[in-house]
Short mmCIF file of C-alpha atoms in Angstrom, two decimals:
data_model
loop_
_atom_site.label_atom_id
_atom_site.label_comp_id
_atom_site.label_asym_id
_atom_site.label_seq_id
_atom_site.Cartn_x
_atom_site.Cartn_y
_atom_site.Cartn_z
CA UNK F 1 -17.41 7.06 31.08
CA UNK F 2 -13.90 8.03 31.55
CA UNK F 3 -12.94 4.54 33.35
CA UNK F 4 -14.24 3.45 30.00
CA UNK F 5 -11.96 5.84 28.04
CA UNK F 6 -8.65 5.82 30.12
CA UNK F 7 -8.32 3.26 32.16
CA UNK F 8 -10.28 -0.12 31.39
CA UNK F 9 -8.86 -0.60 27.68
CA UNK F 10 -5.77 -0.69 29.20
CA UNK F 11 -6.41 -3.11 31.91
CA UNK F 12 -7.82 -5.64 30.07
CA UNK F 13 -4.81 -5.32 27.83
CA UNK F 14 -2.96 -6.31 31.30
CA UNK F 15 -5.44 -8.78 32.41
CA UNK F 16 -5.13 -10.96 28.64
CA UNK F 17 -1.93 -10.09 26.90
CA UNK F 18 -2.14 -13.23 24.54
CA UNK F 19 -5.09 -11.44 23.09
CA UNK F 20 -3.33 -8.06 23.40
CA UNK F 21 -0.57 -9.50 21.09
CA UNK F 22 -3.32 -11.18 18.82
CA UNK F 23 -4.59 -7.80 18.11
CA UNK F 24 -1.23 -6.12 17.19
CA UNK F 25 0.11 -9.31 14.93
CA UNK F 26 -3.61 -8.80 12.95
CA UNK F 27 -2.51 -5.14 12.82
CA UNK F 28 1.13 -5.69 11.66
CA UNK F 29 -0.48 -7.81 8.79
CA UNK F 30 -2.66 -5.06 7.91
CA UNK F 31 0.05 -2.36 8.18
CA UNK F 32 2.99 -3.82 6.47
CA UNK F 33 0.25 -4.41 3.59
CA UNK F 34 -0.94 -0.92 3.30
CA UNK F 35 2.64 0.37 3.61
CA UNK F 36 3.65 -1.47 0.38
CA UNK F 37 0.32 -0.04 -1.58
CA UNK F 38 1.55 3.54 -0.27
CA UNK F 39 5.19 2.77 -1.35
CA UNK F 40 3.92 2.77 -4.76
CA UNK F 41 2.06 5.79 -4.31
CA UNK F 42 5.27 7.35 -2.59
CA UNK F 43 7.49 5.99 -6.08
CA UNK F 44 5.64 7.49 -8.65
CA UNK F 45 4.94 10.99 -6.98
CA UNK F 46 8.90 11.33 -6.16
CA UNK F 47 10.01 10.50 -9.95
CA UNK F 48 6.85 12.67 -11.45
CA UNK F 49 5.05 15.05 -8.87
CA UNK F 50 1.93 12.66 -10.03
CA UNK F 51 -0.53 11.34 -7.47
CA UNK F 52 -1.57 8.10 -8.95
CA UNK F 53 -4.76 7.56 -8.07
CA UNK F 54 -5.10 4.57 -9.94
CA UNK F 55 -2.82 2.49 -7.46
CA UNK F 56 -5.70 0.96 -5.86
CA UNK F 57 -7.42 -0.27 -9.02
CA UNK F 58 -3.66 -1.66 -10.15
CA UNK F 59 -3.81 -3.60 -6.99
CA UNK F 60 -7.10 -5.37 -8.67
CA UNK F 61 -6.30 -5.78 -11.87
CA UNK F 62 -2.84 -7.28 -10.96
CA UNK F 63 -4.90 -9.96 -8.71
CA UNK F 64 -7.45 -10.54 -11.49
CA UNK F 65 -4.80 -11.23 -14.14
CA UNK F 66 -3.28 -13.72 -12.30
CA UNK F 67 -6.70 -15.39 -11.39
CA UNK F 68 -7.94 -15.22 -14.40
CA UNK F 69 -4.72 -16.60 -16.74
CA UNK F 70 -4.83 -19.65 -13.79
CA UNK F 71 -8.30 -20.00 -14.84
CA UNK F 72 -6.87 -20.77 -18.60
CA UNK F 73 -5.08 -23.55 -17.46
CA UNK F 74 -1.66 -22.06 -17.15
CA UNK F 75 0.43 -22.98 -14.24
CA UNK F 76 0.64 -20.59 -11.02
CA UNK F 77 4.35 -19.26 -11.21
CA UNK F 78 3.64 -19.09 -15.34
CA UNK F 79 0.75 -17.18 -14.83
CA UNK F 80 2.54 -14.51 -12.15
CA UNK F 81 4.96 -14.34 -14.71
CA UNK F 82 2.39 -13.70 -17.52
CA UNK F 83 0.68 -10.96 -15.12
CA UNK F 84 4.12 -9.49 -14.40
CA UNK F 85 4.89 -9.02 -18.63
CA UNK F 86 0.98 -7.63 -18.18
CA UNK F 87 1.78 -4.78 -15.61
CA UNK F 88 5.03 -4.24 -17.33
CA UNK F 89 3.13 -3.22 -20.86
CA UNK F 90 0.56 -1.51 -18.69
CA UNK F 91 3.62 0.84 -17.56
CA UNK F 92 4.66 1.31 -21.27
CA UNK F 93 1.03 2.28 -22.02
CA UNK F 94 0.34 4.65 -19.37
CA UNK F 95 3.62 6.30 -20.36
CA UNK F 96 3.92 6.71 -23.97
CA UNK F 97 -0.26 6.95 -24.37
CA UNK F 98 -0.87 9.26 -21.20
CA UNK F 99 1.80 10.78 -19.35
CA UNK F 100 4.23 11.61 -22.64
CA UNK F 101 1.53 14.25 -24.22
CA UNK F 102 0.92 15.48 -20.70
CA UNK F 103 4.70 16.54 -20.02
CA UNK F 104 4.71 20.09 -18.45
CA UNK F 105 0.88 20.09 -17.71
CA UNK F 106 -0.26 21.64 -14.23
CA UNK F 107 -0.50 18.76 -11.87
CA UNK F 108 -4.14 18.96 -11.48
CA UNK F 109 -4.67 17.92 -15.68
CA UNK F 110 -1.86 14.95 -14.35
CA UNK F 111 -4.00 14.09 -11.31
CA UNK F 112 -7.09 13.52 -13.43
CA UNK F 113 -5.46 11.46 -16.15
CA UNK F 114 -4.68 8.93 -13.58
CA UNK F 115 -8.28 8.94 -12.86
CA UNK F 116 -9.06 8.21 -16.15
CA UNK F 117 -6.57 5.49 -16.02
CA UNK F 118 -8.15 4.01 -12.82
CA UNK F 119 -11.71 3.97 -14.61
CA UNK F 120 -10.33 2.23 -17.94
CA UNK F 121 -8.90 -0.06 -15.33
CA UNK F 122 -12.23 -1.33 -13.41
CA UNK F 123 -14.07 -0.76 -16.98
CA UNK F 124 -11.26 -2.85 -18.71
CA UNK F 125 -11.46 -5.60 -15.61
CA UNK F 126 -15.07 -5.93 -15.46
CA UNK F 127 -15.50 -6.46 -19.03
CA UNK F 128 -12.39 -9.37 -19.24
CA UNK F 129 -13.20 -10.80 -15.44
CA UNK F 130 -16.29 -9.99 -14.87
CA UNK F 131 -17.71 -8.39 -11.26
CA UNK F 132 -18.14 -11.36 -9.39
CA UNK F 133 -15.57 -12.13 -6.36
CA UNK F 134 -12.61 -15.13 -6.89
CA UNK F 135 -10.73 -17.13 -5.27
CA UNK F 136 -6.86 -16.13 -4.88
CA UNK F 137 -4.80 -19.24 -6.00
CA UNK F 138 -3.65 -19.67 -2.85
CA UNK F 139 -2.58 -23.58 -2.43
CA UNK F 140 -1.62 -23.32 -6.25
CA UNK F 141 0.97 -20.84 -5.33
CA UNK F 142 2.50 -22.67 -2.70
CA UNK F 143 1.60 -20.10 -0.19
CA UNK F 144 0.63 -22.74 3.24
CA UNK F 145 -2.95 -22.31 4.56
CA UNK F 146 -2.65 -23.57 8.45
CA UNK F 147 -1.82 -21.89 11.51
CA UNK F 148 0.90 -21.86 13.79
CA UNK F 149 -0.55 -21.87 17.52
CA UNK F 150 1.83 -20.26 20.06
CA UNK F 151 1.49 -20.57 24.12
CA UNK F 152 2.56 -16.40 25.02
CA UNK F 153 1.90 -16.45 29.12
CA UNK F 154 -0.02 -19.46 29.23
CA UNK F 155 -2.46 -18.09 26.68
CA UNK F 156 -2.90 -18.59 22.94
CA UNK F 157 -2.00 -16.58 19.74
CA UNK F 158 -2.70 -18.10 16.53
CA UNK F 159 -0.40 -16.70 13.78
CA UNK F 160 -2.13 -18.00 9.91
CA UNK F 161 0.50 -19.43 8.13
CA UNK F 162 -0.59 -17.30 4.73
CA UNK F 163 -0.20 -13.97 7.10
CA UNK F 164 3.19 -14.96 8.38
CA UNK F 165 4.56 -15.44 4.37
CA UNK F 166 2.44 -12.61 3.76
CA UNK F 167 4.63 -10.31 6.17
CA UNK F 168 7.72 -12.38 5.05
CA UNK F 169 7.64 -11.17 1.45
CA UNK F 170 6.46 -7.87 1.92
CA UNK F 171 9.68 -7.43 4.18
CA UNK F 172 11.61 -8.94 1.38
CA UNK F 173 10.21 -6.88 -0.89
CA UNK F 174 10.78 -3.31 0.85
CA UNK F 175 14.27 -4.52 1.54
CA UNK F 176 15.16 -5.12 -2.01
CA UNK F 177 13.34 -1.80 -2.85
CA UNK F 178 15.74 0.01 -0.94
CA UNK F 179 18.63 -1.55 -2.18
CA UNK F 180 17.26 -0.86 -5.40
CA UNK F 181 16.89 2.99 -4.70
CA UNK F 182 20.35 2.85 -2.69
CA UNK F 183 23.01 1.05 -4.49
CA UNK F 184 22.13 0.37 -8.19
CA UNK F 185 22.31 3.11 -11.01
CA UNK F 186 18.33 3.44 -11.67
CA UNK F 187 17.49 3.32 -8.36
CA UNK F 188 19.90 6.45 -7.64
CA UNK F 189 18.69 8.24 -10.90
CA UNK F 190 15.07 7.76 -9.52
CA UNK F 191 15.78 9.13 -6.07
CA UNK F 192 17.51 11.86 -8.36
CA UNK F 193 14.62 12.77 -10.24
CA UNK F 194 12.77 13.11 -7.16
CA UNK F 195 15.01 15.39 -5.50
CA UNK F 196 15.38 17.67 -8.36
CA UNK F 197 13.86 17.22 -11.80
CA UNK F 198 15.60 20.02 -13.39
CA UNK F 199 18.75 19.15 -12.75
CA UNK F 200 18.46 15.15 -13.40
CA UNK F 201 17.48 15.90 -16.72
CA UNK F 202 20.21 18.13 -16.87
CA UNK F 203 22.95 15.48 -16.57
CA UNK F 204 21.03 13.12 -19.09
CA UNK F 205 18.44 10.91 -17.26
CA UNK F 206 15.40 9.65 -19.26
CA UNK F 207 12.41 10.57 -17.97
CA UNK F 208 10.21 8.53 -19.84
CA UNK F 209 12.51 5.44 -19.00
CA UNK F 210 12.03 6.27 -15.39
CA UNK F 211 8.65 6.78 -15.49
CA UNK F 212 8.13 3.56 -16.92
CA UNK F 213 10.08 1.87 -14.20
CA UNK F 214 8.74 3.39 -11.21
CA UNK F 215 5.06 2.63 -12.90
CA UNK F 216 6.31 -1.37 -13.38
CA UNK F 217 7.68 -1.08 -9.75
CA UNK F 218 4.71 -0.21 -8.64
CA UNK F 219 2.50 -2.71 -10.89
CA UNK F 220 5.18 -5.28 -9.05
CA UNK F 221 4.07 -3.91 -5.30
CA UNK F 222 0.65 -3.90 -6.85
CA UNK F 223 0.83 -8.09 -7.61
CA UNK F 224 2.23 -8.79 -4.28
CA UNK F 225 -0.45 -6.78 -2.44
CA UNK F 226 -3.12 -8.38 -4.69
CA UNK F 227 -1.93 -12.01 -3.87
CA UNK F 228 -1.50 -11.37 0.18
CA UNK F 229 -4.99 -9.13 -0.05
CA UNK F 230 -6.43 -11.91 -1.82
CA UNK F 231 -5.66 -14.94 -0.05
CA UNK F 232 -7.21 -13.12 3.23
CA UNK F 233 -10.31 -12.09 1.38
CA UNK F 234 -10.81 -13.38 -1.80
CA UNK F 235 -10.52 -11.46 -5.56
CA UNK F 236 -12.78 -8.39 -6.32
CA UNK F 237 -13.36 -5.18 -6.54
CA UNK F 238 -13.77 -4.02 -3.23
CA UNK F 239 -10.05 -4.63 -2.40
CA UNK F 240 -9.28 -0.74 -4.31
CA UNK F 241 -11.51 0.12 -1.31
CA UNK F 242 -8.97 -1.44 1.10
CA UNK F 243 -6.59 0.21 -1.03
CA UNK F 244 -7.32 3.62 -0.44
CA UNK F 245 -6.38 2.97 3.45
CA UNK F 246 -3.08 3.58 2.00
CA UNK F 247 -4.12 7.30 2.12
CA UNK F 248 -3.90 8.07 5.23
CA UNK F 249 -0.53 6.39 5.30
CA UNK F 250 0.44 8.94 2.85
CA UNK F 251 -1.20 11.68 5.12
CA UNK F 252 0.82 10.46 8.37
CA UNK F 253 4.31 9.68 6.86
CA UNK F 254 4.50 11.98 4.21
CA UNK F 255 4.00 11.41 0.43
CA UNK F 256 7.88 11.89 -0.60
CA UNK F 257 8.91 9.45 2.44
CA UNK F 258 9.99 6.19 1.61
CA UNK F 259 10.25 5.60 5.63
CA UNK F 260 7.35 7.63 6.37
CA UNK F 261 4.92 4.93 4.18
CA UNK F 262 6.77 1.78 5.92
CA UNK F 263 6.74 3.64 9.57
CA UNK F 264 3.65 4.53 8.74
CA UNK F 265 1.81 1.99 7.55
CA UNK F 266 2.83 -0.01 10.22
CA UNK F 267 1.27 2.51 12.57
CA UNK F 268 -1.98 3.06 10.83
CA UNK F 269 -2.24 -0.83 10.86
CA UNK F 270 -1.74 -1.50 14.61
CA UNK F 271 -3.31 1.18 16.02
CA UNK F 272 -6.56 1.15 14.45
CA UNK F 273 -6.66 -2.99 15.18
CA UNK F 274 -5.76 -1.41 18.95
CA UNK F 275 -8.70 1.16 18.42
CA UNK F 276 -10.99 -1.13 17.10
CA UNK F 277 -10.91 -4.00 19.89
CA UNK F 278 -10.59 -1.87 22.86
CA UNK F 279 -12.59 1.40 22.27
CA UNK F 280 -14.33 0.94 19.13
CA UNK F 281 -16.55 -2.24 19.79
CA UNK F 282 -17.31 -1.44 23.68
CA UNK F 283 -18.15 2.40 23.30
CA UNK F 284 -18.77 2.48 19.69
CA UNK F 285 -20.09 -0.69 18.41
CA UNK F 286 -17.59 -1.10 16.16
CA UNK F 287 -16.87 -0.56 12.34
CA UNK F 288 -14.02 2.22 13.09
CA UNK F 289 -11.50 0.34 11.07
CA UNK F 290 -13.59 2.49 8.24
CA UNK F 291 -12.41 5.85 9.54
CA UNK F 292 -10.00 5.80 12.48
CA UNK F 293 -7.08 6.11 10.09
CA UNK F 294 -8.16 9.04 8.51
CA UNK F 295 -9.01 10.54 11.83
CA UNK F 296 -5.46 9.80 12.76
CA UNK F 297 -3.86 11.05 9.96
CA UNK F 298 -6.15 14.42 9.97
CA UNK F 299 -5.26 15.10 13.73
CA UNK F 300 -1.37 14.52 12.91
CA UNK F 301 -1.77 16.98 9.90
CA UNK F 302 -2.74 19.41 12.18
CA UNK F 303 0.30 19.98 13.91
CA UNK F 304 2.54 18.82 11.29
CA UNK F 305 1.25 19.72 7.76
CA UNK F 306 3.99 18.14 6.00
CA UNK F 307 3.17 14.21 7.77
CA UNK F 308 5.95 12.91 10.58
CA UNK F 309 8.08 12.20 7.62
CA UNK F 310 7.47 14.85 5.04
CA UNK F 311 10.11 17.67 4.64
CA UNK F 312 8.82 21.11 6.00
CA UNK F 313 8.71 23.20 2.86
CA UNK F 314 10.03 27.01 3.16
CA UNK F 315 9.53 29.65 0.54
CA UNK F 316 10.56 33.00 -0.12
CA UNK F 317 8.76 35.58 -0.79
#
Protein backbone atom coordinates (compact mmCIF):
# COMPACT_ATOMS: atom_id res chain seq x y z
CA UNK A 1 0.00 0.00 0.00
CA UNK A 2 2.60 2.52 0.61
CA UNK A 3 4.68 1.50 -2.70
CA UNK A 4 1.32 2.44 -4.07
CA UNK A 5 1.22 5.82 -2.23
CA UNK A 6 4.95 7.00 -2.37
CA UNK A 7 6.78 5.52 -4.65
CA UNK A 8 5.02 3.94 -7.85
CA UNK A 9 3.12 7.27 -8.98
CA UNK A 10 6.27 8.62 -9.23
CA UNK A 11 7.99 6.01 -11.18
CA UNK A 12 5.74 5.67 -13.75
CA UNK A 13 5.96 9.42 -14.08
CA UNK A 14 9.84 8.45 -14.81
CA UNK A 15 9.15 5.44 -16.81
CA UNK A 16 6.53 7.69 -19.48
CA UNK A 17 7.24 11.35 -19.24
CA UNK A 18 5.38 12.14 -22.61
CA UNK A 19 2.32 11.14 -20.69
CA UNK A 20 3.61 12.86 -17.53
CA UNK A 21 3.66 16.16 -19.57
CA UNK A 22 0.20 15.22 -21.20
CA UNK A 23 -1.25 15.30 -17.82
CA UNK A 24 0.17 18.71 -16.68
CA UNK A 25 -0.61 20.60 -20.27
CA UNK A 26 -4.53 19.12 -19.60
CA UNK A 27 -4.01 20.67 -16.14
CA UNK A 28 -2.54 24.07 -17.26
CA UNK A 29 -5.72 24.29 -19.53
CA UNK A 30 -7.87 23.68 -16.69
CA UNK A 31 -5.98 26.02 -14.31
CA UNK A 32 -5.36 29.07 -16.31
CA UNK A 33 -9.30 28.72 -16.96
CA UNK A 34 -10.38 28.61 -13.42
CA UNK A 35 -7.87 31.34 -12.53
CA UNK A 36 -9.64 33.82 -14.88
CA UNK A 37 -13.32 32.79 -13.34
CA UNK A 38 -11.62 33.52 -9.79
CA UNK A 39 -10.08 36.81 -11.11
CA UNK A 40 -13.50 38.02 -11.41
CA UNK A 41 -14.44 36.85 -8.16
CA UNK A 42 -11.09 38.46 -6.77
CA UNK A 43 -12.28 42.10 -8.83
CA UNK A 44 -15.48 42.59 -7.48
CA UNK A 45 -14.75 41.61 -3.73
CA UNK A 46 -11.58 44.15 -3.74
CA UNK A 47 -13.73 47.23 -5.19
CA UNK A 48 -16.98 46.17 -2.88
CA UNK A 49 -16.23 43.59 0.00
CA UNK A 50 -19.06 41.56 -2.14
CA UNK A 51 -18.66 37.85 -2.82
CA UNK A 52 -20.38 37.44 -6.07
CA UNK A 53 -21.75 34.38 -6.13
CA UNK A 54 -23.32 34.78 -9.27
CA UNK A 55 -19.91 34.58 -11.26
CA UNK A 56 -20.49 31.13 -12.22
CA UNK A 57 -23.99 31.61 -13.65
CA UNK A 58 -22.39 34.93 -15.60
CA UNK A 59 -20.02 32.49 -17.08
CA UNK A 60 -23.39 30.76 -18.66
CA UNK A 61 -25.30 33.31 -19.57
CA UNK A 62 -22.34 35.08 -21.33
CA UNK A 63 -21.88 31.64 -23.44
CA UNK A 64 -25.63 31.37 -24.07
CA UNK A 65 -25.92 34.93 -25.41
CA UNK A 66 -23.48 34.49 -27.80
CA UNK A 67 -24.95 31.03 -28.93
CA UNK A 68 -28.04 32.03 -29.01
CA UNK A 69 -27.73 35.70 -31.05
CA UNK A 70 -25.46 33.23 -33.65
CA UNK A 71 -28.50 31.21 -33.74
CA UNK A 72 -30.42 34.53 -35.15
CA UNK A 73 -28.33 34.68 -37.95
CA UNK A 74 -25.92 37.32 -36.83
CA UNK A 75 -22.33 36.90 -37.60
CA UNK A 76 -19.79 35.44 -34.85
CA UNK A 77 -17.58 38.60 -34.00
CA UNK A 78 -21.20 40.70 -34.29
CA UNK A 79 -22.72 38.53 -32.01
CA UNK A 80 -19.59 38.65 -29.23
CA UNK A 81 -19.99 42.12 -29.69
CA UNK A 82 -23.80 42.06 -29.13
CA UNK A 83 -23.15 39.73 -25.92
CA UNK A 84 -20.41 42.13 -24.77
CA UNK A 85 -23.16 45.46 -24.95
CA UNK A 86 -25.38 42.48 -23.07
CA UNK A 87 -22.97 41.95 -20.02
CA UNK A 88 -22.21 45.58 -20.10
CA UNK A 89 -26.15 46.56 -19.33
CA UNK A 90 -26.19 43.54 -17.06
CA UNK A 91 -23.42 45.54 -14.96
CA UNK A 92 -25.60 48.76 -15.11
CA UNK A 93 -28.53 46.65 -13.83
CA UNK A 94 -27.01 44.87 -11.06
CA UNK A 95 -25.70 48.26 -9.96
CA UNK A 96 -28.27 50.84 -10.06
CA UNK A 97 -31.28 47.98 -9.38
CA UNK A 98 -29.31 45.91 -6.62
CA UNK A 99 -26.22 47.02 -5.19
CA UNK A 100 -27.18 51.08 -5.10
CA UNK A 101 -30.20 50.50 -2.39
CA UNK A 102 -27.94 48.03 -0.64
CA UNK A 103 -25.00 50.64 0.05
CA UNK A 104 -23.89 50.27 3.75
CA UNK A 105 -25.80 46.91 4.29
CA UNK A 106 -23.91 44.12 6.40
CA UNK A 107 -22.20 41.95 3.91
CA UNK A 108 -24.25 38.98 4.58
CA UNK A 109 -27.77 41.06 3.07
CA UNK A 110 -24.86 41.82 0.00
CA UNK A 111 -23.90 38.13 -0.20
CA UNK A 112 -27.50 37.04 -0.69
CA UNK A 113 -28.47 39.63 -3.26
CA UNK A 114 -25.95 38.17 -5.50
CA UNK A 115 -27.71 34.99 -4.99
CA UNK A 116 -30.71 36.35 -6.04
CA UNK A 117 -28.94 37.69 -8.99
CA UNK A 118 -27.48 34.21 -9.84
CA UNK A 119 -31.13 32.65 -9.71
CA UNK A 120 -32.75 35.49 -12.02
CA UNK A 121 -29.77 34.52 -14.10
CA UNK A 122 -30.41 30.57 -14.71
CA UNK A 123 -34.35 31.54 -14.40
CA UNK A 124 -33.80 34.40 -17.02
CA UNK A 125 -31.49 31.81 -19.29
CA UNK A 126 -33.69 28.92 -19.18
CA UNK A 127 -36.68 30.77 -20.12
CA UNK A 128 -34.76 32.74 -23.37
CA UNK A 129 -32.35 29.48 -24.19
CA UNK A 130 -33.93 26.93 -22.96
CA UNK A 131 -32.13 23.85 -20.74
CA UNK A 132 -30.90 21.83 -23.37
CA UNK A 133 -26.91 21.72 -24.03
CA UNK A 134 -25.33 23.77 -27.40
CA UNK A 135 -22.83 23.82 -29.37
CA UNK A 136 -20.06 26.67 -28.78
CA UNK A 137 -19.50 28.39 -32.23
CA UNK A 138 -16.35 27.20 -32.38
CA UNK A 139 -15.23 27.06 -36.29
CA UNK A 140 -17.54 30.24 -36.65
CA UNK A 141 -15.23 32.05 -34.39
CA UNK A 142 -12.18 31.22 -36.02
CA UNK A 143 -10.91 29.40 -33.06
CA UNK A 144 -8.85 26.05 -35.09
CA UNK A 145 -10.16 22.58 -34.08
CA UNK A 146 -6.97 20.13 -34.84
CA UNK A 147 -4.14 19.12 -32.89
CA UNK A 148 -0.64 19.73 -32.87
CA UNK A 149 1.26 16.28 -32.22
CA UNK A 150 4.70 16.75 -30.58
CA UNK A 151 7.59 13.88 -30.31
CA UNK A 152 8.86 14.83 -26.21
CA UNK A 153 11.56 11.74 -25.65
CA UNK A 154 10.49 9.69 -28.37
CA UNK A 155 6.93 9.71 -27.07
CA UNK A 156 3.81 11.65 -28.01
CA UNK A 157 1.89 14.70 -26.56
CA UNK A 158 -0.97 15.94 -28.39
CA UNK A 159 -1.63 19.65 -27.64
CA UNK A 160 -5.66 20.57 -29.23
CA UNK A 161 -5.29 23.43 -31.17
CA UNK A 162 -8.65 25.13 -29.40
CA UNK A 163 -6.67 24.50 -25.86
CA UNK A 164 -3.48 26.08 -27.06
CA UNK A 165 -5.65 29.56 -28.21
CA UNK A 166 -7.55 28.84 -25.26
CA UNK A 167 -4.36 29.37 -22.94
CA UNK A 168 -3.16 32.05 -25.48
CA UNK A 169 -6.00 34.48 -24.75
CA UNK A 170 -6.48 33.86 -21.30
CA UNK A 171 -2.70 34.94 -20.95
CA UNK A 172 -3.55 37.91 -23.02
CA UNK A 173 -6.24 38.64 -21.13
CA UNK A 174 -4.64 38.60 -17.46
CA UNK A 175 -1.82 40.58 -18.96
CA UNK A 176 -3.95 43.40 -20.13
CA UNK A 177 -5.85 43.13 -16.76
CA UNK A 178 -2.89 44.05 -15.00
CA UNK A 179 -1.93 46.75 -17.04
CA UNK A 180 -5.29 47.87 -16.62
CA UNK A 181 -5.09 47.81 -12.70
CA UNK A 182 -1.32 49.13 -12.97
CA UNK A 183 -0.93 51.96 -15.28
CA UNK A 184 -4.31 53.52 -16.34
CA UNK A 185 -6.42 55.91 -14.03
CA UNK A 186 -9.50 53.38 -13.34
CA UNK A 187 -7.51 50.63 -12.92
CA UNK A 188 -5.48 52.54 -10.03
CA UNK A 189 -8.80 54.00 -8.55
CA UNK A 190 -10.08 50.31 -8.42
CA UNK A 191 -7.02 48.90 -6.70
CA UNK A 192 -7.71 52.13 -4.51
CA UNK A 193 -11.04 51.29 -3.53
CA UNK A 194 -9.89 48.01 -2.57
CA UNK A 195 -7.23 49.05 -0.37
CA UNK A 196 -9.24 51.53 1.45
CA UNK A 197 -12.84 52.48 0.73
CA UNK A 198 -13.00 55.28 3.08
CA UNK A 199 -10.46 57.11 1.94
CA UNK A 200 -11.04 56.60 -2.05
CA UNK A 201 -14.22 58.09 -1.63
CA UNK A 202 -12.64 60.64 0.22
CA UNK A 203 -10.57 62.06 -2.66
CA UNK A 204 -13.67 61.79 -5.09
CA UNK A 205 -13.89 58.29 -6.72
CA UNK A 206 -17.35 57.04 -7.87
CA UNK A 207 -18.31 54.13 -6.45
CA UNK A 208 -21.11 53.30 -8.45
CA UNK A 209 -18.90 53.96 -11.65
CA UNK A 210 -16.47 51.47 -10.31
CA UNK A 211 -18.75 49.06 -9.42
CA UNK A 212 -20.09 49.01 -12.72
CA UNK A 213 -16.71 48.48 -14.25
CA UNK A 214 -15.33 45.84 -12.21
CA UNK A 215 -18.97 43.99 -12.75
CA UNK A 216 -18.43 44.55 -16.90
CA UNK A 217 -14.79 43.34 -16.30
CA UNK A 218 -15.88 40.55 -14.95
CA UNK A 219 -18.96 39.86 -17.44
CA UNK A 220 -15.75 40.27 -20.05
CA UNK A 221 -13.65 37.31 -18.08
CA UNK A 222 -17.04 35.71 -17.88
CA UNK A 223 -17.39 35.60 -22.11
CA UNK A 224 -13.93 34.43 -22.53
CA UNK A 225 -14.30 31.59 -20.00
CA UNK A 226 -17.70 30.72 -21.56
CA UNK A 227 -16.21 30.47 -25.17
CA UNK A 228 -12.85 28.35 -24.05
CA UNK A 229 -15.34 26.24 -21.47
CA UNK A 230 -17.55 25.79 -24.28
CA UNK A 231 -15.63 24.73 -27.11
CA UNK A 232 -14.17 21.80 -24.71
CA UNK A 233 -17.61 20.80 -23.58
CA UNK A 234 -20.33 22.22 -25.21
CA UNK A 235 -23.06 25.15 -23.85
CA UNK A 236 -25.18 24.45 -20.66
CA UNK A 237 -25.80 24.71 -17.47
CA UNK A 238 -23.56 22.51 -15.84
CA UNK A 239 -20.52 24.68 -16.77
CA UNK A 240 -21.58 27.16 -13.28
CA UNK A 241 -20.75 23.72 -11.78
CA UNK A 242 -17.23 23.84 -13.29
CA UNK A 243 -17.37 27.28 -12.22
CA UNK A 244 -17.47 26.94 -8.70
CA UNK A 245 -13.88 25.08 -8.94
CA UNK A 246 -12.87 28.60 -8.92
CA UNK A 247 -13.55 28.37 -5.12
CA UNK A 248 -11.05 26.71 -3.97
CA UNK A 249 -8.78 28.92 -6.01
CA UNK A 250 -10.09 31.64 -3.94
CA UNK A 251 -9.49 29.44 -0.75
CA UNK A 252 -5.67 28.71 -1.76
CA UNK A 253 -4.55 32.16 -3.13
CA UNK A 254 -6.52 34.38 -1.23
CA UNK A 255 -9.71 36.30 -2.23
CA UNK A 256 -8.01 39.96 -2.35
CA UNK A 257 -4.96 38.39 -4.47
CA UNK A 258 -4.81 39.16 -7.91
CA UNK A 259 -1.55 36.72 -7.99
CA UNK A 260 -2.92 34.42 -5.57
CA UNK A 261 -6.08 33.50 -8.23
CA UNK A 262 -3.48 33.24 -11.31
CA UNK A 263 -0.76 31.23 -9.00
CA UNK A 264 -3.42 29.58 -7.87
CA UNK A 265 -5.44 28.51 -10.31
CA UNK A 266 -2.70 27.24 -12.06
CA UNK A 267 -1.97 25.02 -9.08
CA UNK A 268 -5.41 23.75 -8.39
CA UNK A 269 -5.46 22.87 -12.18
CA UNK A 270 -2.25 20.75 -12.41
CA UNK A 271 -2.25 19.14 -9.41
CA UNK A 272 -5.55 17.68 -9.26
CA UNK A 273 -4.95 16.42 -13.23
CA UNK A 274 -1.54 14.99 -11.28
CA UNK A 275 -3.90 13.55 -8.49
CA UNK A 276 -6.33 12.26 -10.65
CA UNK A 277 -4.07 10.06 -13.12
CA UNK A 278 -1.65 8.80 -10.66
CA UNK A 279 -3.47 8.23 -7.29
CA UNK A 280 -6.98 8.81 -7.95
CA UNK A 281 -7.82 6.17 -10.74
CA UNK A 282 -5.37 3.27 -9.36
CA UNK A 283 -6.30 3.55 -5.52
CA UNK A 284 -9.46 5.38 -5.85
CA UNK A 285 -11.20 4.63 -8.99
CA UNK A 286 -11.30 7.88 -9.97
CA UNK A 287 -13.77 10.93 -10.03
CA UNK A 288 -11.42 13.09 -7.52
CA UNK A 289 -11.30 15.94 -9.93
CA UNK A 290 -14.86 16.52 -7.94
CA UNK A 291 -13.19 17.18 -4.60
CA UNK A 292 -9.40 17.13 -4.54
CA UNK A 293 -9.34 20.90 -4.89
CA UNK A 294 -11.32 21.60 -2.09
CA UNK A 295 -9.37 19.11 -0.07
CA UNK A 296 -6.35 21.08 -1.10
CA UNK A 297 -7.49 24.27 -0.42
CA UNK A 298 -9.05 23.12 3.16
CA UNK A 299 -5.63 21.53 4.22
CA UNK A 300 -3.72 24.89 3.09
CA UNK A 301 -6.34 26.92 5.17
CA UNK A 302 -5.29 25.17 7.97
CA UNK A 303 -2.02 26.47 8.41
CA UNK A 304 -2.55 29.61 6.66
CA UNK A 305 -6.10 31.03 7.23
CA UNK A 306 -5.64 33.93 5.12
CA UNK A 307 -4.71 31.51 1.59
CA UNK A 308 -0.74 31.61 0.35
CA UNK A 309 -1.61 34.96 -0.99
CA UNK A 310 -4.03 36.60 1.36
CA UNK A 311 -2.71 39.33 3.77
CA UNK A 312 -2.60 38.09 7.49
CA UNK A 313 -5.11 40.36 9.15
CA UNK A 314 -4.14 41.83 12.78
CA UNK A 315 -6.53 43.57 15.10
CA UNK A 316 -6.46 45.34 18.19
CA UNK A 317 -8.20 44.85 20.85
Amino acid sequence: MLNDIFIKPFADMAAAPDFLLQVLWEGLVSGILYALIALGFVLIYRSSRIFNFAQGIMVVFAALTLVGLHALGIPAWISVALTLAVMFALAVTIERVVLRPLVGQPDIILFMATIGITLFLIGGGEIIFGGENKVMITEELGIPTGSVLLEPWGGLLILEQKDITAVLVAAALVVALLVFLNRTRMGRAIRALGDDHQAALSVGISLQTVWVLVWFIAGIIALVTGIAWGARAGVSFALEVIAYKALPVLMLGGLESITGAIIGGLMIGMLEKLFEIYWGQPLLGGNTETWFAFVLALVVLLFRPQGLFGERIIERV
